[in-house]
Short mmCIF file of C-alpha atoms in Angstrom, two decimals:
data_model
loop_
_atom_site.label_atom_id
_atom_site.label_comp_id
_atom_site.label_asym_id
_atom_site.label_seq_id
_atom_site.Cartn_x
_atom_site.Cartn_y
_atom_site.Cartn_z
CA UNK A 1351 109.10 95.25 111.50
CA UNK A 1352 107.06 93.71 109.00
CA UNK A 1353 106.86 89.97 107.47
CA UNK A 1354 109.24 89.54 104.36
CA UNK A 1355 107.87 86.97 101.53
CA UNK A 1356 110.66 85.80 99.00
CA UNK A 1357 109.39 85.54 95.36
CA UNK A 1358 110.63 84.76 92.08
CA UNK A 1359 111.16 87.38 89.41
CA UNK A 1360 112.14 85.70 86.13
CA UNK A 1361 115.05 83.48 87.80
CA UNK A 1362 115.85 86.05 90.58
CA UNK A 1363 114.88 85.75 94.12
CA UNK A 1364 113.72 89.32 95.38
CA UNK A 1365 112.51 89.87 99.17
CA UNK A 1366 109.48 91.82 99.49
CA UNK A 1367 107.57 93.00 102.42
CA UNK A 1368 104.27 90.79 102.96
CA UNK A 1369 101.87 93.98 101.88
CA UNK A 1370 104.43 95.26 99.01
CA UNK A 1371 103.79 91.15 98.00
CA UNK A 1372 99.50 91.10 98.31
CA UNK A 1373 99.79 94.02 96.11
CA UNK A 1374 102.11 92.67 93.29
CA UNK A 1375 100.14 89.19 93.69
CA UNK A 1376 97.04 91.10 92.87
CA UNK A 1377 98.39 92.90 90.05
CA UNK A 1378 99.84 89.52 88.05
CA UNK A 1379 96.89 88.27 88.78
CA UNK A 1380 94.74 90.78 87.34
CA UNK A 1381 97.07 90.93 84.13
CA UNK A 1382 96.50 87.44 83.52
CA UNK A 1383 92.75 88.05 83.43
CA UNK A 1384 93.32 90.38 80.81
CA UNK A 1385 95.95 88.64 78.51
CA UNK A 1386 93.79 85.94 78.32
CA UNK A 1387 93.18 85.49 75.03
CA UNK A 1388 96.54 87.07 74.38
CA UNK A 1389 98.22 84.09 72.22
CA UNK A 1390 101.28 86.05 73.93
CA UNK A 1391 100.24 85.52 77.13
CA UNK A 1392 102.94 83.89 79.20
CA UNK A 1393 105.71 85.74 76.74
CA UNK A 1394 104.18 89.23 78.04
CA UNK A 1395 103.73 87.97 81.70
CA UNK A 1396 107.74 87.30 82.13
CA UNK A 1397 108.12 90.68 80.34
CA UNK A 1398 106.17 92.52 83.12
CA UNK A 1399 107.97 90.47 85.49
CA UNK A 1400 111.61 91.47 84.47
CA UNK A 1401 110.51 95.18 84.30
CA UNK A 1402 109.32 94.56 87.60
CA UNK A 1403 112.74 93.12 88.75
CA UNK A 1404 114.73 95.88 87.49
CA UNK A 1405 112.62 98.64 88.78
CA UNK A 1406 113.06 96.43 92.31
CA UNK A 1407 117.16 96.53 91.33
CA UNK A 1408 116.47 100.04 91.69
CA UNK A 1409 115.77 100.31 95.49
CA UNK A 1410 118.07 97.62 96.77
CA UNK A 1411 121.76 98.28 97.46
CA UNK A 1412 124.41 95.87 99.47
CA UNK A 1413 122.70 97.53 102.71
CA UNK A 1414 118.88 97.18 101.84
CA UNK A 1415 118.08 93.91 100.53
CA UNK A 1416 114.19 94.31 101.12
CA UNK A 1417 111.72 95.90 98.80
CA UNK A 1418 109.28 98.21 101.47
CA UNK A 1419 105.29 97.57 100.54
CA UNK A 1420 105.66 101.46 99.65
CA UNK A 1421 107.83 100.89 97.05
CA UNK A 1422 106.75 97.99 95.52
CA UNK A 1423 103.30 99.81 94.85
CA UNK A 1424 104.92 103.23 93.53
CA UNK A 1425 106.33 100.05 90.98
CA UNK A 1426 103.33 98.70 90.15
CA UNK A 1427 101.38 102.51 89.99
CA UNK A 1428 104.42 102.73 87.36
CA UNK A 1429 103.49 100.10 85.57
CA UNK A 1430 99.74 100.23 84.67
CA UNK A 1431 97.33 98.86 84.10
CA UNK A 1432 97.80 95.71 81.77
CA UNK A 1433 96.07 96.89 78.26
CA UNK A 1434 94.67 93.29 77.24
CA UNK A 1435 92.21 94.31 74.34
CA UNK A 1436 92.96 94.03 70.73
CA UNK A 1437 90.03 95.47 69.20
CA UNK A 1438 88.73 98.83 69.98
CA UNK A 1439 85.14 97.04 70.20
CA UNK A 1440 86.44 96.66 73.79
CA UNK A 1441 86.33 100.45 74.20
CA UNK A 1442 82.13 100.39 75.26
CA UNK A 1443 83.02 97.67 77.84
CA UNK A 1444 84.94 99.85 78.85
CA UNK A 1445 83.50 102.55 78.98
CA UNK A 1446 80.60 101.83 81.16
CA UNK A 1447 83.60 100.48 83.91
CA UNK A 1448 84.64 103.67 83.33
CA UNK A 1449 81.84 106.14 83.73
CA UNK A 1450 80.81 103.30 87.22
CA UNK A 1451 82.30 105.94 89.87
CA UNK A 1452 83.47 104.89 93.65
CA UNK A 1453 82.41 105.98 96.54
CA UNK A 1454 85.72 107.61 98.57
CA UNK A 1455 86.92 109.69 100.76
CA UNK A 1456 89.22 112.71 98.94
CA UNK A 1457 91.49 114.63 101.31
CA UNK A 1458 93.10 116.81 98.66
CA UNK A 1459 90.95 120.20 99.14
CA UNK A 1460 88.98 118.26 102.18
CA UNK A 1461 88.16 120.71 105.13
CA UNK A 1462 88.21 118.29 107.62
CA UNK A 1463 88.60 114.06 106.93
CA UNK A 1464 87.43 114.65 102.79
CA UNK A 1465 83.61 113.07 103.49
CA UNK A 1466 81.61 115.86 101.74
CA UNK A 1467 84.56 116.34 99.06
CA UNK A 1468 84.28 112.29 98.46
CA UNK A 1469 80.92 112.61 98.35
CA UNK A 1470 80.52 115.38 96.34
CA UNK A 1471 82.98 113.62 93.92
CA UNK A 1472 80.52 110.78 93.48
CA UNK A 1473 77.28 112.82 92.66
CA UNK A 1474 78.78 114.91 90.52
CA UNK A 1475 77.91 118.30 92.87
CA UNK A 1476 79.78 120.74 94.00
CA UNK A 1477 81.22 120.59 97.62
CA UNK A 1478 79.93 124.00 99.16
CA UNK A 1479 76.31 122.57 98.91
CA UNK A 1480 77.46 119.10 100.10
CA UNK A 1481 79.12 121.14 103.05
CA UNK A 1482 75.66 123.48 103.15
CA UNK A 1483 73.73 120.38 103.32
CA UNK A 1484 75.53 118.76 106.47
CA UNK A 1485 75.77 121.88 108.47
CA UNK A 1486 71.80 122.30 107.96
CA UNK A 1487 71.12 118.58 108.65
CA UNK A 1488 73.16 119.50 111.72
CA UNK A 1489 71.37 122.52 112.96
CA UNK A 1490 68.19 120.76 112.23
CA UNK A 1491 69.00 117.49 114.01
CA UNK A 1492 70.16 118.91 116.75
CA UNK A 1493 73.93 118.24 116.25
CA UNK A 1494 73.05 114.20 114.74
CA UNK A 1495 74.82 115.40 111.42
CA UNK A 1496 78.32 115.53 113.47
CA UNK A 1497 77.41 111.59 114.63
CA UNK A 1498 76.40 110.80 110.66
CA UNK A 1499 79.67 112.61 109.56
CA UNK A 1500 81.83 110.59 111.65
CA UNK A 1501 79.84 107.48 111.10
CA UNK A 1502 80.94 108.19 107.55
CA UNK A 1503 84.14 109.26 108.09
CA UNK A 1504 84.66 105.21 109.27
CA UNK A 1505 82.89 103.65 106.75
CA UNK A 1506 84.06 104.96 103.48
CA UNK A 1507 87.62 104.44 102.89
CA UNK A 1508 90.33 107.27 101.86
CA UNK A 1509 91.34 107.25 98.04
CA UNK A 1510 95.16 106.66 98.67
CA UNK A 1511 96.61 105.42 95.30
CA UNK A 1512 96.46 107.02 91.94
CA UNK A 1513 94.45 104.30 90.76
CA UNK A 1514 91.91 105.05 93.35
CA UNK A 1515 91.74 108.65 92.95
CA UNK A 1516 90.69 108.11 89.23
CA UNK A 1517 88.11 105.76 90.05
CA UNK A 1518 86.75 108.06 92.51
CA UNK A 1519 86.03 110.46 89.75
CA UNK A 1520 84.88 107.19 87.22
CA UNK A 1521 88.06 108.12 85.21
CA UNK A 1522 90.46 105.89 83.87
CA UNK A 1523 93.98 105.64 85.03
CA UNK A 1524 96.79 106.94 83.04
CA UNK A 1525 100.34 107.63 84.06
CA UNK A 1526 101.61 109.21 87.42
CA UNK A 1527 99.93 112.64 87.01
CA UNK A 1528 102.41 114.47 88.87
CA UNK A 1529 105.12 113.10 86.27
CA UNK A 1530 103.15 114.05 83.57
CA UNK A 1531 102.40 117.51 84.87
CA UNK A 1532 106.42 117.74 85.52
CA UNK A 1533 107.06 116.60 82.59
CA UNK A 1534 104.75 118.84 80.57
CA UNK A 1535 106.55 121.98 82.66
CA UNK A 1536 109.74 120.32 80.88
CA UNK A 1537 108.99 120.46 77.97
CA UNK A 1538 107.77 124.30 78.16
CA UNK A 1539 110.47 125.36 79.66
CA UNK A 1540 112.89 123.62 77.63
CA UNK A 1541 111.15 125.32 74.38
CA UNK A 1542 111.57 128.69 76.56
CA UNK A 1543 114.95 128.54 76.63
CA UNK A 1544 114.56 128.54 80.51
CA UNK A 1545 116.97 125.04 80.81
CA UNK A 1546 119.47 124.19 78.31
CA UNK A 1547 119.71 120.80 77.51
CA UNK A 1548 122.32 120.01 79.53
CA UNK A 1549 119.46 118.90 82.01
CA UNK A 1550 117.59 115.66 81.70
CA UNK A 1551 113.96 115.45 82.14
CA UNK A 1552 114.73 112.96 85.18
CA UNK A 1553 116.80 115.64 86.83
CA UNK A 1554 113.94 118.34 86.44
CA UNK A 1555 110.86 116.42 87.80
CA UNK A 1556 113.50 115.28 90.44
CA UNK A 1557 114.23 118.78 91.30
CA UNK A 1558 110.38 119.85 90.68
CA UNK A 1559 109.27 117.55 93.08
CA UNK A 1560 111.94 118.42 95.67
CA UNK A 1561 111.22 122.00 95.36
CA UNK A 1562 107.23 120.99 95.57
CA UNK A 1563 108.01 118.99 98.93
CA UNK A 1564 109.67 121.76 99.98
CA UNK A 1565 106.84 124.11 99.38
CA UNK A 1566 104.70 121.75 101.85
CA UNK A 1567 107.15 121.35 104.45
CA UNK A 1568 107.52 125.13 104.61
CA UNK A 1569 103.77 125.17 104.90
CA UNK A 1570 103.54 122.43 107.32
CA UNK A 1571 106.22 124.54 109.95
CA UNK A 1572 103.99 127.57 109.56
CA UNK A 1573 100.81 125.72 110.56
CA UNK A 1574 102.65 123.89 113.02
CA UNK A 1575 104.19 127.78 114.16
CA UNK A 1576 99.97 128.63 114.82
CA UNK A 1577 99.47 125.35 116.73
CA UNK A 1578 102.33 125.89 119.13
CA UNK A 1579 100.70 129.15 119.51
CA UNK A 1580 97.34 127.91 120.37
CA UNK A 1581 99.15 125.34 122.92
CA UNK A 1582 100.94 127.95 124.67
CA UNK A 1583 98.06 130.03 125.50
CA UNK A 1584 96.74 126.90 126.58
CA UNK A 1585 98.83 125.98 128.92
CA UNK A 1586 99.33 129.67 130.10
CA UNK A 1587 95.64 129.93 131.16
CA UNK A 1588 95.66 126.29 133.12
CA UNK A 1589 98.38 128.18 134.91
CA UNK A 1590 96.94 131.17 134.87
CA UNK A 1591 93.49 129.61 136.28
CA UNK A 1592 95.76 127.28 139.11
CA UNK A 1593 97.84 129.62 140.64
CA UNK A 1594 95.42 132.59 140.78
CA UNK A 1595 91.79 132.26 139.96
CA UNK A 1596 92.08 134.57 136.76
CA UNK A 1597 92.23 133.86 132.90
CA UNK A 1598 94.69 136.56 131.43
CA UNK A 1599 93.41 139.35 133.95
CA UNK A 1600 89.68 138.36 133.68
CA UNK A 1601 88.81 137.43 137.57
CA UNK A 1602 86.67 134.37 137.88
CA UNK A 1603 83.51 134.92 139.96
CA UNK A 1604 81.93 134.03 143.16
CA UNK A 1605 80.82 130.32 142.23
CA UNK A 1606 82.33 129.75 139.31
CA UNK A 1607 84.10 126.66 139.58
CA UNK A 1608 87.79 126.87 138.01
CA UNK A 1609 87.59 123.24 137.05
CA UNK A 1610 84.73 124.32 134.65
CA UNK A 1611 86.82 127.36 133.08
CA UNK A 1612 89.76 124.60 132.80
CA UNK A 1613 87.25 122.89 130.79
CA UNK A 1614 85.82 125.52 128.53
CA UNK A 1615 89.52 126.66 128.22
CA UNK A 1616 90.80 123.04 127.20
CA UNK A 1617 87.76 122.67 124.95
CA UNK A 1618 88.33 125.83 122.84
CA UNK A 1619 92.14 124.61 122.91
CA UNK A 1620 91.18 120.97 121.18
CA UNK A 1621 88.68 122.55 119.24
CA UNK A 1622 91.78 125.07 117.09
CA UNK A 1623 94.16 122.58 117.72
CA UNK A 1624 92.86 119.00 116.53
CA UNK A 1625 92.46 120.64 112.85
CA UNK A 1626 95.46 121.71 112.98
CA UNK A 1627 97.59 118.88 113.60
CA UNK A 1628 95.32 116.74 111.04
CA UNK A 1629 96.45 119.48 108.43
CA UNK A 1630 99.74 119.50 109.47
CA UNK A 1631 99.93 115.70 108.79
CA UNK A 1632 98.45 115.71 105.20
CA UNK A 1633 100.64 118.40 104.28
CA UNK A 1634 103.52 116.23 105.17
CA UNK A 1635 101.80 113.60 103.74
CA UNK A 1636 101.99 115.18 100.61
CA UNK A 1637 105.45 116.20 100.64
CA UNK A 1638 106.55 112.62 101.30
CA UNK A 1639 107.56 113.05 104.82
CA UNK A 1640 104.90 110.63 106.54
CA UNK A 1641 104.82 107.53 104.21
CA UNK A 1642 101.25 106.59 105.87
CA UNK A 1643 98.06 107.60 106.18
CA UNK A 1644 97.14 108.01 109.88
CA UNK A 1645 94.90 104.91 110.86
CA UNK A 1646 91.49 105.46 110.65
CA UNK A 1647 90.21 104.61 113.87
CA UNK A 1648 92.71 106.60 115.75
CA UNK A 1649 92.12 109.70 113.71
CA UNK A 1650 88.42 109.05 113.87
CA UNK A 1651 89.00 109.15 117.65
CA UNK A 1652 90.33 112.75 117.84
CA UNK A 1653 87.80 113.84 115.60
CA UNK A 1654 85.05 112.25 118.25
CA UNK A 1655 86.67 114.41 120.81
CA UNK A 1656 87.04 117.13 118.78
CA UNK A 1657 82.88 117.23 118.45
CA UNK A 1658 82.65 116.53 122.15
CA UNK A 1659 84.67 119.61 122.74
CA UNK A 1660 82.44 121.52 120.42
CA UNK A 1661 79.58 120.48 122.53
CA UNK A 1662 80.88 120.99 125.61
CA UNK A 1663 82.27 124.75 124.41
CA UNK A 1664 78.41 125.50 123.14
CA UNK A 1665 76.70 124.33 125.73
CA UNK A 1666 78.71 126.01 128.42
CA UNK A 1667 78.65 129.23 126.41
CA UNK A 1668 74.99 129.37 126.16
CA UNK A 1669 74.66 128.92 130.12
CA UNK A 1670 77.74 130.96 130.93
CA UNK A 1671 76.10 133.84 128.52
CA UNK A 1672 72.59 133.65 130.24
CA UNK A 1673 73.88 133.58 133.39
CA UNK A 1674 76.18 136.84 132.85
CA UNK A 1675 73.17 138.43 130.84
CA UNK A 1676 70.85 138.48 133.59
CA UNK A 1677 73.76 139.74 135.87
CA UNK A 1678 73.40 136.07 137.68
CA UNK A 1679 76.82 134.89 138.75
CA UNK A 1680 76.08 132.01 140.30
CA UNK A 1681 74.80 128.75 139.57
CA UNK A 1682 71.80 128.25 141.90
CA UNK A 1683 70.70 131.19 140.51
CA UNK A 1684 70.42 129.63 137.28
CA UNK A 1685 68.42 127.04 138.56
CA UNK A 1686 66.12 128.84 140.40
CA UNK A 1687 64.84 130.72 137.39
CA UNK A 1688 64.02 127.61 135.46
CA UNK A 1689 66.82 127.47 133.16
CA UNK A 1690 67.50 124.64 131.32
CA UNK A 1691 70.65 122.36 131.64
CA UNK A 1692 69.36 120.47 134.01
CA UNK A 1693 71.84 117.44 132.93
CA UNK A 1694 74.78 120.08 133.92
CA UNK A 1695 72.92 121.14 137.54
CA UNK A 1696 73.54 118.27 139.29
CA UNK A 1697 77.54 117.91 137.52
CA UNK A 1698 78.04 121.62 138.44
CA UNK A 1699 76.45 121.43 141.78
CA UNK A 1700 78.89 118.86 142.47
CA UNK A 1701 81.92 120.47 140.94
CA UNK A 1702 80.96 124.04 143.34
CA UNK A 1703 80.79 122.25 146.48
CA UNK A 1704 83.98 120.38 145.50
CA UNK A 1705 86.11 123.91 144.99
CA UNK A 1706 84.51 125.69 147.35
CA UNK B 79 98.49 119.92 97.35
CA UNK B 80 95.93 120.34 94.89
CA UNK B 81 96.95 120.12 91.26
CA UNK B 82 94.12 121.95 88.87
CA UNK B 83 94.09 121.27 85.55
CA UNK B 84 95.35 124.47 83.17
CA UNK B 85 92.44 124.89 80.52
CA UNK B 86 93.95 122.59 78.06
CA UNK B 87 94.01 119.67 80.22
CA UNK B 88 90.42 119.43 78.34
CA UNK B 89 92.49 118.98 74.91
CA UNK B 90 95.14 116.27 76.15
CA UNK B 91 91.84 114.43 77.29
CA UNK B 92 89.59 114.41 74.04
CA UNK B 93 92.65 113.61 72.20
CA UNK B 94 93.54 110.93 74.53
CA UNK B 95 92.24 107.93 72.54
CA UNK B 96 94.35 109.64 68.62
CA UNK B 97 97.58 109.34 71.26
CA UNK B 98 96.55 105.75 71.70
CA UNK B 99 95.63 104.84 68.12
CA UNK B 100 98.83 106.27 66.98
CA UNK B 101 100.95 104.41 69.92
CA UNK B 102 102.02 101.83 67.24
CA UNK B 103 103.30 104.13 64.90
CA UNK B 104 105.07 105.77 67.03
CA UNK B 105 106.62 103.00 68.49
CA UNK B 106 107.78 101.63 64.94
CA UNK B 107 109.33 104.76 64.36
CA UNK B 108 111.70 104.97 67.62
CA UNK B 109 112.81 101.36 66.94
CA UNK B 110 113.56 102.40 63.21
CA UNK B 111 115.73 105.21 64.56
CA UNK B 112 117.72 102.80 66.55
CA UNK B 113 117.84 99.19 68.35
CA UNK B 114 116.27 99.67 71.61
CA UNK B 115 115.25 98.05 74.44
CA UNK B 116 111.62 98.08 75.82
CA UNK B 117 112.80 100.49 78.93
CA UNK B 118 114.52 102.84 76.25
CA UNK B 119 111.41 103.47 74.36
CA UNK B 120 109.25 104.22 77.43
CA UNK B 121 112.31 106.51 77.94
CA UNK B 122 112.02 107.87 74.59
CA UNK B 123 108.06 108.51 74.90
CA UNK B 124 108.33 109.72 78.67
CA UNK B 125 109.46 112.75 76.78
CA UNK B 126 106.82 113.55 74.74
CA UNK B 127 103.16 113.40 74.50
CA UNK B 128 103.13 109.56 74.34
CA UNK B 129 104.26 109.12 77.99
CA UNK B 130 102.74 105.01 78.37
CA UNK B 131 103.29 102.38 80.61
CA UNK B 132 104.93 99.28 80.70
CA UNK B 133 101.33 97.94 81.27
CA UNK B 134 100.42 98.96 77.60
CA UNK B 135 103.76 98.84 76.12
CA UNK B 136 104.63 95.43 76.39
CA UNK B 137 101.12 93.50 75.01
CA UNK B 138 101.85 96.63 71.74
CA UNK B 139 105.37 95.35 71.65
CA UNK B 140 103.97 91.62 71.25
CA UNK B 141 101.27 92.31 68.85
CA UNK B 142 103.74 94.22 66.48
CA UNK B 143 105.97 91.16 66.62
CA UNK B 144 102.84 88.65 65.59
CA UNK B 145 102.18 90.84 62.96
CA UNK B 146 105.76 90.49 61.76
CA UNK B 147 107.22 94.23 62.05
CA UNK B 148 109.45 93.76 64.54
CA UNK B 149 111.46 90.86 66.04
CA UNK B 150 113.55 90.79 69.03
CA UNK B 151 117.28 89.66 69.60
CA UNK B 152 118.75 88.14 73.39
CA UNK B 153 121.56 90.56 74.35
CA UNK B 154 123.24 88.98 77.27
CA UNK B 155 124.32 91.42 79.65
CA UNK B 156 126.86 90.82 83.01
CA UNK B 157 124.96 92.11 85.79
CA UNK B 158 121.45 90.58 84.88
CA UNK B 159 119.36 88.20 82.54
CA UNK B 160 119.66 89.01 78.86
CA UNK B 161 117.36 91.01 77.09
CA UNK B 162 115.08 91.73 74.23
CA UNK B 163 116.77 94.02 71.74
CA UNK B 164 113.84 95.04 69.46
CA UNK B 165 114.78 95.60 66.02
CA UNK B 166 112.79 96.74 62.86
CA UNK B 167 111.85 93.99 60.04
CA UNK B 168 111.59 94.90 56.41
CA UNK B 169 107.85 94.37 56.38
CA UNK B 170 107.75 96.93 59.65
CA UNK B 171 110.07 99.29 57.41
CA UNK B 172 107.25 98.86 54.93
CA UNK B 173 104.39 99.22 57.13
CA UNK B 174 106.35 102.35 58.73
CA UNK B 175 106.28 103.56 55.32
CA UNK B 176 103.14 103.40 54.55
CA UNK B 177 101.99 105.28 57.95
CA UNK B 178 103.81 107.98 57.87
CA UNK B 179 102.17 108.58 53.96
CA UNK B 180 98.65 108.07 55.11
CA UNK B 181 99.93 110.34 58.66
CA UNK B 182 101.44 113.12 55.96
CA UNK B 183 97.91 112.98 53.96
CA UNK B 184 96.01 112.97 56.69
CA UNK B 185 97.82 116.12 57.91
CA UNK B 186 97.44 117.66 54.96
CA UNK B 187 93.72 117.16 54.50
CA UNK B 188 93.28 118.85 57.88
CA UNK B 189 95.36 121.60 56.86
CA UNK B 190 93.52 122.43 53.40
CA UNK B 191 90.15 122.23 55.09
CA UNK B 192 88.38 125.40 55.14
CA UNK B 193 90.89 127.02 53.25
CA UNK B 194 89.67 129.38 50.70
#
């Protein structure tokens, strides 16, 4: 339920949802700048805002009388950027705006939030050695890099819009690209022969687009198909663990606490799930289905746990592995040959005499 | 999810700024072919390589009407406001004219160049 702001179009009153209205407020606004030594000026600024209306017209029937924030910037990503300049002396202003780059986030291709792909983006490099780079600063720092990824992940903000995406690259913004792409794949198939003209350009990058959502929400059930997977031998092995002390057959030793094998189960669990589900959501992202991105902090939050459980499954490996490699089952064991861990001796001392 | 470019994405860039030089031309010619209304000629050059916005459309539309090609008409319509029916002048028939001669020769120069 958001706040509705009521505005005037060119003599029509339209009702717009209070983001949909920051957005269009910020776009007059930034046409004015640029028609202003336009002697049309004012002539071209009702122009934009009939167009406007009418493309509005389009979303509103007797049983939606609101304009969504959504839709009101697909409108505006519609209708450009306002081209002020007369002379083509403007063109080196521009150009330097131009070439200026910003610094975002880009999820399309990103392997987990799009940090090293934005980044990569801005320096011009390629995103396997911005990748390289963070895993190394991680091994070196002793896992810090994870910390300075997510820091990151916070601080720089996704590209969402069209507009943003080209000015994460320092390009300039032209039309829709998907449109023109669809468009393009008109036209050659039209001079194929493939569709006779009794099909409108509007009906094939409708269809094209349907058919490409499609495509993702196929792909989104499959991933989602491997997560339920992952979640069912999840819970199976909690089960398994509760009832009888074994993980699919493999017995649990003396002194091995079955809240810790919970643990190490539930952290290899998050650790193929979280990506996953994050997947899962930009896929549907991109086919439409979710009209927003997830909030930052929240998916920031799962991505925190995610590099806890990481942690936690290392950490208890590497005892876990020394302790089965010098055939020492038990935990006091561990500690009387010097190991280290000695943050976990105290937590697993604890956890033994608790079971037991 | 991730559009890449075909290899001649690197052509409809470089000749990204002759599409926009030759957006008033163009422009002159659809409204010669017929009466039209602003949305009709971003209709017209959605289907070609000219695809603009109503961002750059409109401040062209305006300039071509100070400089006296074409001129607009209010078409009242029912369900709305009215609207601007541009039309073509007989100095933008002129001007139109003259473009598509110095278009032609220009085309042709390319053409002959390096022939033997």
């Amino acid at each position: 339920m958001n706040k509705v702001v009521i505005i005037n179009l060119n003599g029509n009153a339209y009702h717009i949802e209070e983001d949909g209205y920051d957005a269009l407020h910020n776009y007059l606004e930034q046409a004015k700048k640029r028609l202003k030594t336009n002697p049309d000026k004012e002539e071209i600024l009702s122009d934009f805002e009939q167009a406007i209306a009418d493309k509005c017209n389009e979303y509103l029937s007797a049983k939606k009388t609101v304009i969504k924030a959504s839709e009101m910037k697909k409108i505006i990503e519609q209708m450009g950027p306002v081209d002020g300049e007369e002379e083509s002396e403007g063109e080196t202003n521009k150009d330097t705006k131009e070439s200026r780059k910003k610094l975002y986030q880009i999820r399309e291709g990103a392997w987990i939030s799009g940090v090293c792909n934005g980044l990569a983006v801005y320096f011009g490099i390629d995103v396997m050695l911005v990748r390289a780079i963070f895993i190394i600063l991680t091994f070196i720092t002793h896992g810090a890099g994870i910390l300075l990824y997510i820091i990151l992940m916070f601080l720089i903000p996704w590209a969402k819009t069209p507009e943003e995406k080209a000015k994460a690259r320092g390009e300039k913004f032209t039309a829709d690209s998907f449109f023109v792409k669809a468009s393009a794949k008109y036209e050659e198939f039209r001079k194929k022969g493939i569709i006779p003209s009794s099909i409108s350009q509007e009906q094939f990058v409708h269809n094209w687009k349907m058919l490409h959502h499609t495509g993702n929400r196929i792909g989104a059930m499959v991933i989602g198909f491997i997560a339920g997977i992952v979640l069912w031998f999840w819970i199976v092995s909690l089960w398994s663990i509760a009832t009888s002390g074994t993980v699919f057959g493999y017995g649990l030793g003396n002194g091995v606490s079955r809240w810790l094998v919970a643990l190490f189960v539930t952290a290899i669990a998050y650790i193929l799930f979280w990506p996953l589900k994050v997947w899962i959501r930009s896929t549907l992202i991109s086919a439409e289905v979710y009209k927003k991105e997830p909030r930052p902090f929240i998916e920031g939050l799962g991505w925190l746990v995610w590099a806890v459980a990481i942690i936690v499954f290392v950490s208890m490996s590497v005892i876990y592995s020394q302790a089965l490699t010098k055939d020492i089952m038990s935990l006091e064991n561990v500690l009387t040959h010097g190991q280290k861990a000695e943050n976990f001796k105290a937590k697993h001392f604890y956890f033994n005499t608790k079971v037991k | 999810m991730l559009y890449k470019g075909s290899l001649c994405m690197n052509i409809q860039d470089n000749f990204g700024p002759i599409r926009k030089g030759l957006l008033g031309f163009v422009v002159l010619k659809i409204i010669a072919g017929r009466k039209a209304y602003a949305a009709d000629i971003i209709q017209e050059l959605n289907k070609t390589e000219f695809t603009t916005q109503e961002g750059t459309l409109y401040p062209l539309l305006s300039r071509l009407r100070r400089e006296g090609f074409v001129d607009y008409e209010w078409v009242e319509s029912e369900a709305g406001p009215p609207r601007k029916y541009y039309i073509l002048t007989k100095a933008g028939k002129k001007e139109l004219e003259n473009l598509e001669k110095y278009w032609n020769g220009l085309h042709l120069t390319i053409k002959k160049l390096g022939e033997k």
